Tab-separated table of C-alpha atoms and ligand atoms in Angstrom:
chain	number	residue	atom	x	y	z
L	163	MET	CA	0.007	-0.007	-0.036
L	164	LYS	CA	1.174	3.503	-0.777
L	165	THR	CA	1.530	6.732	1.189
L	166	ILE	CA	-0.272	9.468	-0.757
L	167	LEU	CA	-0.284	13.200	-0.073
L	168	VAL	CA	-3.427	15.030	-1.292
L	169	THR	CA	-3.144	18.891	-1.218
L	170	GLY	CA	-6.485	20.557	-1.142
L	171	GLY	CA	-7.826	17.322	0.313
L	172	ALA	CA	-10.643	19.021	2.207
L	173	GLY	CA	-12.028	20.633	-0.893
L	174	PHE	CA	-14.779	19.286	-3.177
L	175	ILE	CA	-12.692	17.212	-5.550
L	176	GLY	CA	-9.875	16.585	-2.979
L	177	SER	CA	-12.204	15.121	-0.377
L	178	HIS	CA	-13.713	12.632	-2.890
L	179	LEU	CA	-10.221	11.662	-3.959
L	180	CYS	CA	-9.253	11.065	-0.347
L	181	ASN	CA	-12.302	8.902	0.137
L	182	ARG	CA	-11.372	6.732	-2.812
L	183	LEU	CA	-7.781	6.271	-1.730
L	184	VAL	CA	-8.662	5.570	1.900
L	185	GLU	CA	-11.179	2.977	0.757
L	186	HIS	CA	-8.439	1.422	-1.386
L	187	GLY	CA	-6.335	0.981	1.758
L	188	ASP	CA	-3.552	3.513	1.037
L	189	THR	CA	-2.263	5.827	3.697
L	190	VAL	CA	-3.608	9.210	2.888
L	191	ILE	CA	-2.236	12.543	4.164
L	192	CYS	CA	-4.691	15.357	3.472
L	193	LEU	CA	-3.015	18.815	3.466
L	194	ASP	CA	-5.353	21.812	3.473
L	195	ASN	CA	-5.390	25.235	4.987
L	196	LEU	CA	-9.180	25.275	4.972
L	197	LEU	CA	-9.322	28.623	3.146
L	198	THR	CA	-11.956	27.329	0.712
L	199	GLY	CA	-12.023	23.625	1.814
L	200	SER	CA	-14.019	22.492	4.796
L	201	GLN	CA	-13.339	20.052	7.610
L	202	LYS	CA	-16.971	18.848	7.175
L	203	ASN	CA	-15.942	17.256	3.764
L	204	ILE	CA	-13.453	14.988	5.585
L	205	ALA	CA	-15.242	14.477	8.952
L	206	HIS	CA	-16.144	10.966	8.117
L	207	LEU	CA	-12.495	10.108	7.313
L	208	LEU	CA	-10.917	11.455	10.534
L	209	SER	CA	-11.537	8.275	12.459
L	210	LYS	CA	-9.862	6.055	9.900
L	211	SER	CA	-6.454	4.707	10.835
L	212	ASN	CA	-5.025	5.335	7.332
L	213	PHE	CA	-6.202	8.977	7.108
L	214	PHE	CA	-4.279	11.969	8.436
L	215	PHE	CA	-5.227	15.604	8.261
L	216	ILE	CA	-2.692	18.392	8.432
L	217	LYS	CA	-4.002	21.958	8.483
L	218	GLN	CA	-1.303	23.785	6.599
L	219	ASP	CA	-0.705	26.051	3.623
L	220	VAL	CA	0.691	24.198	0.597
L	221	CYS	CA	3.243	26.961	0.185
L	222	LYS	CA	4.864	26.185	3.592
L	223	PRO	CA	7.566	23.585	3.782
L	224	PHE	CA	5.985	20.168	4.412
L	225	ALA	CA	7.769	18.678	7.370
L	226	SER	CA	6.023	15.947	9.211
L	227	ARG	CA	8.357	13.555	11.024
L	228	LYS	CA	5.583	10.964	11.058
L	229	PHE	CA	5.955	10.304	7.343
L	230	ASN	CA	9.376	9.471	6.067
L	231	ARG	CA	7.984	8.040	2.887
L	232	ILE	CA	5.676	9.563	0.286
L	233	ASP	CA	4.879	7.611	-2.863
L	234	GLU	CA	2.468	9.947	-4.637
L	235	ILE	CA	1.436	13.544	-4.476
L	236	TYR	CA	-1.860	14.845	-5.902
L	237	HIS	CA	-1.588	18.679	-5.896
L	238	LEU	CA	-5.100	20.070	-5.985
L	239	ALA	CA	-4.883	22.970	-3.517
L	240	SER	CA	-6.206	26.210	-4.924
L	241	PRO	CA	-9.294	28.323	-4.761
L	242	ALA	CA	-11.328	27.382	-7.851
L	243	ASP	CA	-14.627	29.293	-7.894
L	244	PRO	CA	-14.745	31.713	-10.774
L	245	ASN	CA	-17.620	34.017	-9.628
L	246	VAL	CA	-16.807	37.541	-8.757
L	247	ASN	CA	-19.767	37.773	-6.357
L	248	SER	CA	-18.598	34.779	-4.267
L	249	PRO	CA	-16.551	35.305	-1.129
L	250	ILE	CA	-14.506	32.230	-1.849
L	251	SER	CA	-13.768	32.912	-5.531
L	252	TYR	CA	-10.274	33.104	-6.838
L	253	MET	CA	-11.060	36.678	-7.659
L	254	ALA	CA	-11.745	37.343	-3.985
L	255	LEU	CA	-8.578	35.514	-3.060
L	256	PRO	CA	-6.221	36.499	-5.866
L	257	PHE	CA	-2.875	36.330	-3.919
L	258	GLU	CA	-3.694	33.044	-2.185
L	259	THR	CA	-4.688	31.619	-5.686
L	260	MET	CA	-1.479	32.755	-7.387
L	261	GLN	CA	0.643	31.480	-4.495
L	262	ALA	CA	-0.993	28.068	-4.277
L	263	ASN	CA	-0.502	27.396	-7.968
L	264	THR	CA	3.012	28.719	-8.366
L	265	LEU	CA	4.903	28.642	-5.009
L	266	GLY	CA	2.727	25.739	-3.844
L	267	THR	CA	3.392	23.774	-7.049
L	268	TRP	CA	7.099	24.417	-6.855
L	269	ASN	CA	7.073	23.323	-3.198
L	270	MET	CA	5.209	20.087	-4.072
L	271	CYS	CA	7.624	19.430	-6.967
L	272	GLU	CA	10.577	19.782	-4.655
L	273	LEU	CA	8.886	17.511	-2.142
L	274	ALA	CA	8.100	14.878	-4.811
L	275	PHE	CA	11.731	15.116	-6.070
L	276	LYS	CA	13.033	14.544	-2.542
L	277	HIS	CA	10.896	11.457	-1.975
L	278	LYS	CA	11.189	10.173	-5.544
L	279	ALA	CA	7.400	10.333	-5.535
L	280	LYS	CA	5.077	10.572	-8.475
L	281	LEU	CA	3.285	13.892	-8.805
L	282	LEU	CA	-0.042	14.919	-10.361
L	283	PHE	CA	-0.744	18.580	-10.841
L	284	ALA	CA	-4.476	19.347	-11.092
L	285	SER	CA	-4.608	22.073	-13.715
L	286	THR	CA	-7.734	23.393	-15.405
L	287	SER	CA	-9.684	23.884	-18.620
L	288	GLU	CA	-9.182	27.610	-17.825
L	289	VAL	CA	-5.699	27.260	-19.374
L	290	TYR	CA	-7.554	27.367	-22.704
L	291	GLY	CA	-9.276	30.645	-21.753
L	292	ASP	CA	-12.049	31.704	-24.090
L	293	PRO	CA	-11.134	29.084	-26.715
L	294	GLN	CA	-11.066	29.738	-30.381
L	295	VAL	CA	-11.217	26.033	-31.213
L	296	SER	CA	-13.742	23.385	-30.143
L	297	PRO	CA	-13.368	20.858	-28.705
L	298	GLN	CA	-10.165	21.809	-26.945
L	299	GLY	CA	-7.398	19.200	-27.271
L	300	GLU	CA	-4.350	19.036	-25.044
L	301	ASP	CA	-2.267	20.674	-27.839
L	302	TYR	CA	-4.334	23.768	-28.061
L	303	ARG	CA	-2.439	26.632	-26.521
L	304	GLY	CA	-5.407	28.716	-25.427
L	305	ASN	CA	-6.735	32.226	-25.638
L	306	VAL	CA	-6.069	33.629	-22.144
L	307	SER	CA	-5.913	37.246	-20.890
L	308	THR	CA	-2.846	37.877	-18.775
L	309	THR	CA	-4.443	40.839	-17.023
L	310	GLY	CA	-8.109	40.215	-16.913
L	311	PRO	CA	-10.107	39.160	-13.721
L	312	ARG	CA	-9.742	35.449	-14.353
L	313	SER	CA	-5.961	35.787	-15.002
L	314	VAL	CA	-4.944	35.165	-11.371
L	315	TYR	CA	-6.236	31.638	-11.759
L	316	ASP	CA	-5.736	30.961	-15.432
L	317	GLU	CA	-2.172	32.247	-15.629
L	318	SER	CA	-1.060	30.780	-12.329
L	319	LYS	CA	-2.335	27.389	-13.451
L	320	ARG	CA	-0.482	27.859	-16.674
L	321	PHE	CA	2.718	28.716	-14.819
L	322	GLY	CA	2.091	25.758	-12.491
L	323	GLU	CA	2.130	23.528	-15.599
L	324	THR	CA	5.402	25.143	-16.629
L	325	ILE	CA	6.967	24.457	-13.259
L	326	VAL	CA	5.908	20.756	-13.395
L	327	SER	CA	7.203	20.457	-17.004
L	328	ALA	CA	10.585	21.976	-16.053
L	329	PHE	CA	10.990	19.592	-13.158
L	330	VAL	CA	10.163	16.683	-15.467
L	331	ARG	CA	12.649	17.871	-18.123
L	332	GLU	CA	15.452	18.965	-15.872
L	333	LYS	CA	15.241	16.728	-12.782
L	334	ASN	CA	13.448	13.673	-14.173
L	335	LEU	CA	10.449	14.243	-11.878
L	336	ASN	CA	7.729	11.751	-12.533
L	337	GLY	CA	5.113	14.417	-12.894
L	338	ARG	CA	1.885	14.565	-14.914
L	339	ILE	CA	-0.758	17.205	-15.416
L	340	THR	CA	-4.526	16.864	-15.549
L	341	ARG	CA	-6.766	19.639	-16.914
L	342	ILE	CA	-9.990	19.434	-15.040
L	343	PHE	CA	-13.129	20.586	-16.837
L	344	ASN	CA	-16.405	21.574	-15.086
L	345	THR	CA	-17.112	18.963	-12.486
L	346	TYR	CA	-20.082	18.779	-10.107
L	347	GLY	CA	-21.522	16.637	-7.344
L	348	PRO	CA	-22.114	16.387	-3.684
L	349	ARG	CA	-19.886	18.470	-1.344
L	350	MET	CA	-19.565	21.410	-3.778
L	351	ASN	CA	-19.340	24.431	-1.518
L	352	ILE	CA	-22.792	25.879	-0.958
L	353	ASN	CA	-21.390	29.399	-0.842
L	354	GLU	CA	-19.908	29.084	-4.366
L	355	GLY	CA	-21.441	31.055	-7.121
L	356	ARG	CA	-21.005	28.282	-9.765
L	357	ALA	CA	-23.844	27.613	-12.153
L	358	VAL	CA	-24.497	24.154	-10.745
L	359	VAL	CA	-24.739	25.326	-7.114
L	360	ASN	CA	-26.654	28.497	-7.903
L	361	PHE	CA	-29.192	26.791	-10.203
L	362	ILE	CA	-29.776	23.975	-7.714
L	363	LYS	CA	-30.124	26.260	-4.708
L	364	GLN	CA	-32.479	28.576	-6.682
L	365	ALA	CA	-34.587	25.675	-8.003
L	366	LEU	CA	-34.905	24.124	-4.565
L	367	THR	CA	-35.905	27.389	-2.868
L	368	GLU	CA	-38.205	28.386	-5.763
L	369	GLY	CA	-36.148	31.587	-6.338
L	370	PRO	CA	-35.368	32.865	-9.882
L	371	ILE	CA	-32.712	30.845	-11.765
L	372	THR	CA	-30.175	33.445	-12.823
L	373	ILE	CA	-28.662	33.140	-16.334
L	374	TYR	CA	-25.728	35.397	-17.072
L	375	GLY	CA	-25.642	36.653	-20.620
L	376	ASP	CA	-28.002	35.092	-23.126
L	377	GLY	CA	-27.441	31.521	-21.875
L	378	LYS	CA	-26.011	30.383	-25.183
L	379	GLN	CA	-22.505	29.899	-23.746
L	380	THR	CA	-21.704	26.193	-23.495
L	381	ARG	CA	-20.099	23.906	-20.926
L	382	SER	CA	-19.922	20.177	-20.448
L	383	PHE	CA	-20.374	18.834	-16.906
L	384	CYS	CA	-18.512	15.851	-15.486
L	385	TYR	CA	-19.886	14.006	-12.414
L	386	ILE	CA	-17.428	13.810	-9.533
L	387	ASP	CA	-17.056	9.999	-9.496
L	388	ASP	CA	-15.997	9.982	-13.148
L	389	GLN	CA	-13.546	12.877	-12.458
L	390	ILE	CA	-11.907	11.012	-9.542
L	391	ALA	CA	-11.548	7.821	-11.686
L	392	GLY	CA	-9.802	9.926	-14.289
L	393	GLN	CA	-7.442	11.525	-11.795
L	394	ILE	CA	-6.412	8.170	-10.334
L	395	LEU	CA	-5.888	6.636	-13.802
L	396	ALA	CA	-3.777	9.618	-14.840
L	397	MET	CA	-1.578	9.079	-11.763
L	398	GLU	CA	-1.322	5.313	-12.398
L	399	LYS	CA	-1.108	5.052	-16.096
L	400	GLY	CA	0.085	8.489	-17.182
L	401	THR	CA	3.792	8.929	-17.802
L	402	ALA	CA	6.152	11.748	-16.880
L	403	GLY	CA	5.318	15.030	-18.717
L	404	GLU	CA	1.971	13.914	-20.039
L	405	VAL	CA	-1.123	16.164	-20.009
L	406	PHE	CA	-4.683	14.852	-19.907
L	407	ASN	CA	-7.977	16.583	-20.276
L	408	ILE	CA	-10.383	14.986	-17.833
L	409	GLY	CA	-14.013	16.040	-18.199
L	410	ASN	CA	-17.299	15.157	-19.897
L	411	ASP	CA	-17.637	15.996	-23.586
L	412	ASP	CA	-21.447	16.233	-23.698
L	413	GLU	CA	-21.691	19.941	-24.463
L	414	ILE	CA	-24.848	21.897	-23.622
L	415	THR	CA	-25.824	25.583	-23.304
L	416	ILE	CA	-26.213	27.074	-19.874
L	417	LEU	CA	-29.799	27.789	-20.675
L	418	GLU	CA	-30.527	24.084	-21.444
L	419	PHE	CA	-28.611	23.174	-18.300
L	420	ALA	CA	-30.768	25.471	-16.144
L	421	LYS	CA	-33.920	23.909	-17.696
L	422	ILE	CA	-32.762	20.401	-16.893
L	423	ILE	CA	-32.111	21.356	-13.242
L	424	GLN	CA	-35.517	23.074	-13.104
L	425	ARG	CA	-37.193	19.915	-14.346
L	426	LEU	CA	-35.309	17.439	-12.214
L	427	ALA	CA	-35.868	19.438	-9.062
L	428	ARG	CA	-39.628	19.742	-9.986
L	429	SER	CA	-39.206	23.465	-9.455
L	430	LYS	CA	-41.645	26.291	-10.102
L	431	SER	CA	-38.693	28.744	-10.255
L	432	LYS	CA	-38.570	31.175	-13.232
L	433	ILE	CA	-35.534	31.380	-15.405
L	434	ILE	CA	-34.356	35.003	-15.637
L	435	PHE	CA	-31.548	36.674	-17.554
L	436	SER	CA	-30.099	38.516	-14.587
L	437	GLN	CA	-26.916	40.131	-15.690
L	438	GLU	CA	-24.408	40.592	-18.537
L	439	LEU	CA	-21.928	37.750	-19.206
L	440	PRO	CA	-19.015	38.350	-16.803
L	441	GLU	CA	-15.758	39.621	-18.355
L	442	ASP	CA	-13.630	36.860	-19.904
L	443	ASP	CA	-16.395	34.298	-19.359
L	444	PRO	CA	-15.600	31.610	-21.941
L	445	ARG	CA	-18.366	31.355	-24.605
L	446	GLN	CA	-17.750	27.661	-25.218
L	447	ARG	CA	-16.011	24.800	-23.512
L	448	LYS	CA	-15.812	21.178	-24.428
L	449	PRO	CA	-12.928	18.874	-23.859
L	450	ASP	CA	-11.409	16.627	-26.443
L	451	ILE	CA	-10.909	13.486	-24.277
L	452	LYS	CA	-9.591	11.072	-27.002
L	453	LYS	CA	-6.168	10.959	-25.237
L	454	ALA	CA	-7.511	9.954	-21.830
L	455	LYS	CA	-9.832	7.420	-23.483
L	456	LYS	CA	-6.943	5.810	-25.394
L	457	ASN	CA	-4.070	6.060	-23.010
L	458	LEU	CA	-5.875	5.778	-19.673
L	459	ASN	CA	-8.855	3.556	-20.773
L	460	TRP	CA	-11.069	6.100	-19.088
L	461	LYS	CA	-14.303	7.639	-20.105
L	462	PRO	CA	-17.150	9.385	-18.224
L	463	ARG	CA	-19.878	6.905	-17.362
L	464	ILE	CA	-22.471	8.813	-15.405
L	465	SER	CA	-25.202	10.627	-17.336
L	466	LEU	CA	-26.010	14.271	-16.584
L	467	GLU	CA	-29.461	13.356	-15.208
L	468	GLU	CA	-28.159	10.653	-12.931
L	469	GLY	CA	-25.405	12.930	-11.557
L	470	LEU	CA	-27.696	15.911	-11.181
L	471	LEU	CA	-30.312	13.896	-9.314
L	472	LYS	CA	-27.645	12.820	-6.800
L	473	THR	CA	-26.396	16.419	-6.511
L	474	ILE	CA	-29.923	17.844	-6.074
L	475	LYS	CA	-30.571	15.240	-3.359
L	476	TYR	CA	-27.419	16.371	-1.529
L	477	PHE	CA	-28.339	20.015	-1.550
L	478	ASP	CA	-31.931	19.282	-0.749
L	479	GLU	CA	-30.839	17.548	2.443
L	480	LEU	CA	-28.424	20.402	3.260
L	481	LEU	CA	-30.822	23.318	2.761
T	111	UDP	N1	-23.554	31.231	-14.763
T	111	UDP	C1	-24.905	31.646	-14.869
T	111	UDP	N2	-25.595	31.905	-13.739
T	111	UDP	C2	-25.071	31.694	-12.486
T	111	UDP	C3	-23.672	31.240	-12.362
T	111	UDP	C4	-23.021	31.036	-13.534
T	111	UDP	O1	-25.402	31.846	-15.983
T	111	UDP	O2	-25.808	31.919	-11.475
T	111	UDP	C5	-22.810	31.044	-16.027
T	111	UDP	C6	-21.382	31.586	-16.051
T	111	UDP	O3	-21.359	32.965	-16.410
T	111	UDP	C7	-20.722	30.680	-17.048
T	111	UDP	C8	-21.414	29.300	-16.827
T	111	UDP	O4	-22.638	29.631	-16.169
T	111	UDP	O5	-20.965	31.133	-18.357
T	111	UDP	C9	-20.597	28.351	-15.965
T	111	UDP	O6	-20.167	29.048	-14.835
T	111	UDP	P1	-19.467	28.355	-13.600
T	111	UDP	O7	-19.366	29.406	-12.622
T	111	UDP	O8	-20.172	27.161	-13.218
T	111	UDP	O9	-17.954	27.999	-14.040
T	111	UDP	P2	-17.022	28.291	-15.309
T	111	UDP	O10	-17.292	27.225	-16.266
T	111	UDP	O11	-17.300	29.644	-15.836
T	111	UDP	O12	-15.633	28.155	-14.801
């Protein structure tokens, strides 16, 4: 069994990853400063003998004498909510976001190098910015603003990828990169301003469902269990320096998405066009996942309806 460090392990994706690894029998060290993550997400794991939580910033030196061996590092720590109105968005936390993805990534690369551990850096579809090609393959270099409101996230993730790639090239680090596309499911932060969370909350409370812009912008939504399977396969089967898009390639407009949530939640909420499309909001997003399908033997398996029903149930119990 392996000893695995998960940074951002108390976040939405991180906590599901910890779950899966703990169930598998690995020793899991969850590192999180709880800036946007929550101890509630890992409460059920704290009693497990193979799970350890360390409340610490990923940019600080990792020095726990308890663990003299680390086999794998999943580096997920970073604020990830793109909505300017949300208190936990990367726009509300610009410096912490830039640090986690640059200094934090550098720190984790050094740690992986020291332990001869495998590293996975969780990057993002945001590295493609507002893409001019669709679907976005791993070779596409993106259309990203270096100064716009999303740049603190997009550009720091891009530089994080550069750091990992340099460690792979110059120091033979066994590092790989995953680009995570829109992912949803239970344990998403209820304070987030993401479309999934907003629409479900609004539908369940019979408030207006707020569409930004004309709703014709597209996304493709991946259920959390599929995302986690992709991350683990990328760690296991991906080789040093490889980049994988991990997401669902069923593209829909945000308006269609809102209507599906309205129907599944049996809601009487009205759909309203509440504000302009935020600056730099990508007009389309759809991953090309051929590479992950071929090299990792991975594909998303959970339909949007099935995943949304589970997510709606989670928020219904929470509200
Ligand atoms: N969006 C919306 N209403 C909301 C929240 C988001 O119309 O209440 C839009 C947002 O502008 C974007 C899409 O939904 O075009 C997906 O937004 P999300 O915040 O989920 O993540 P993104 O894909 O932009 O990172």
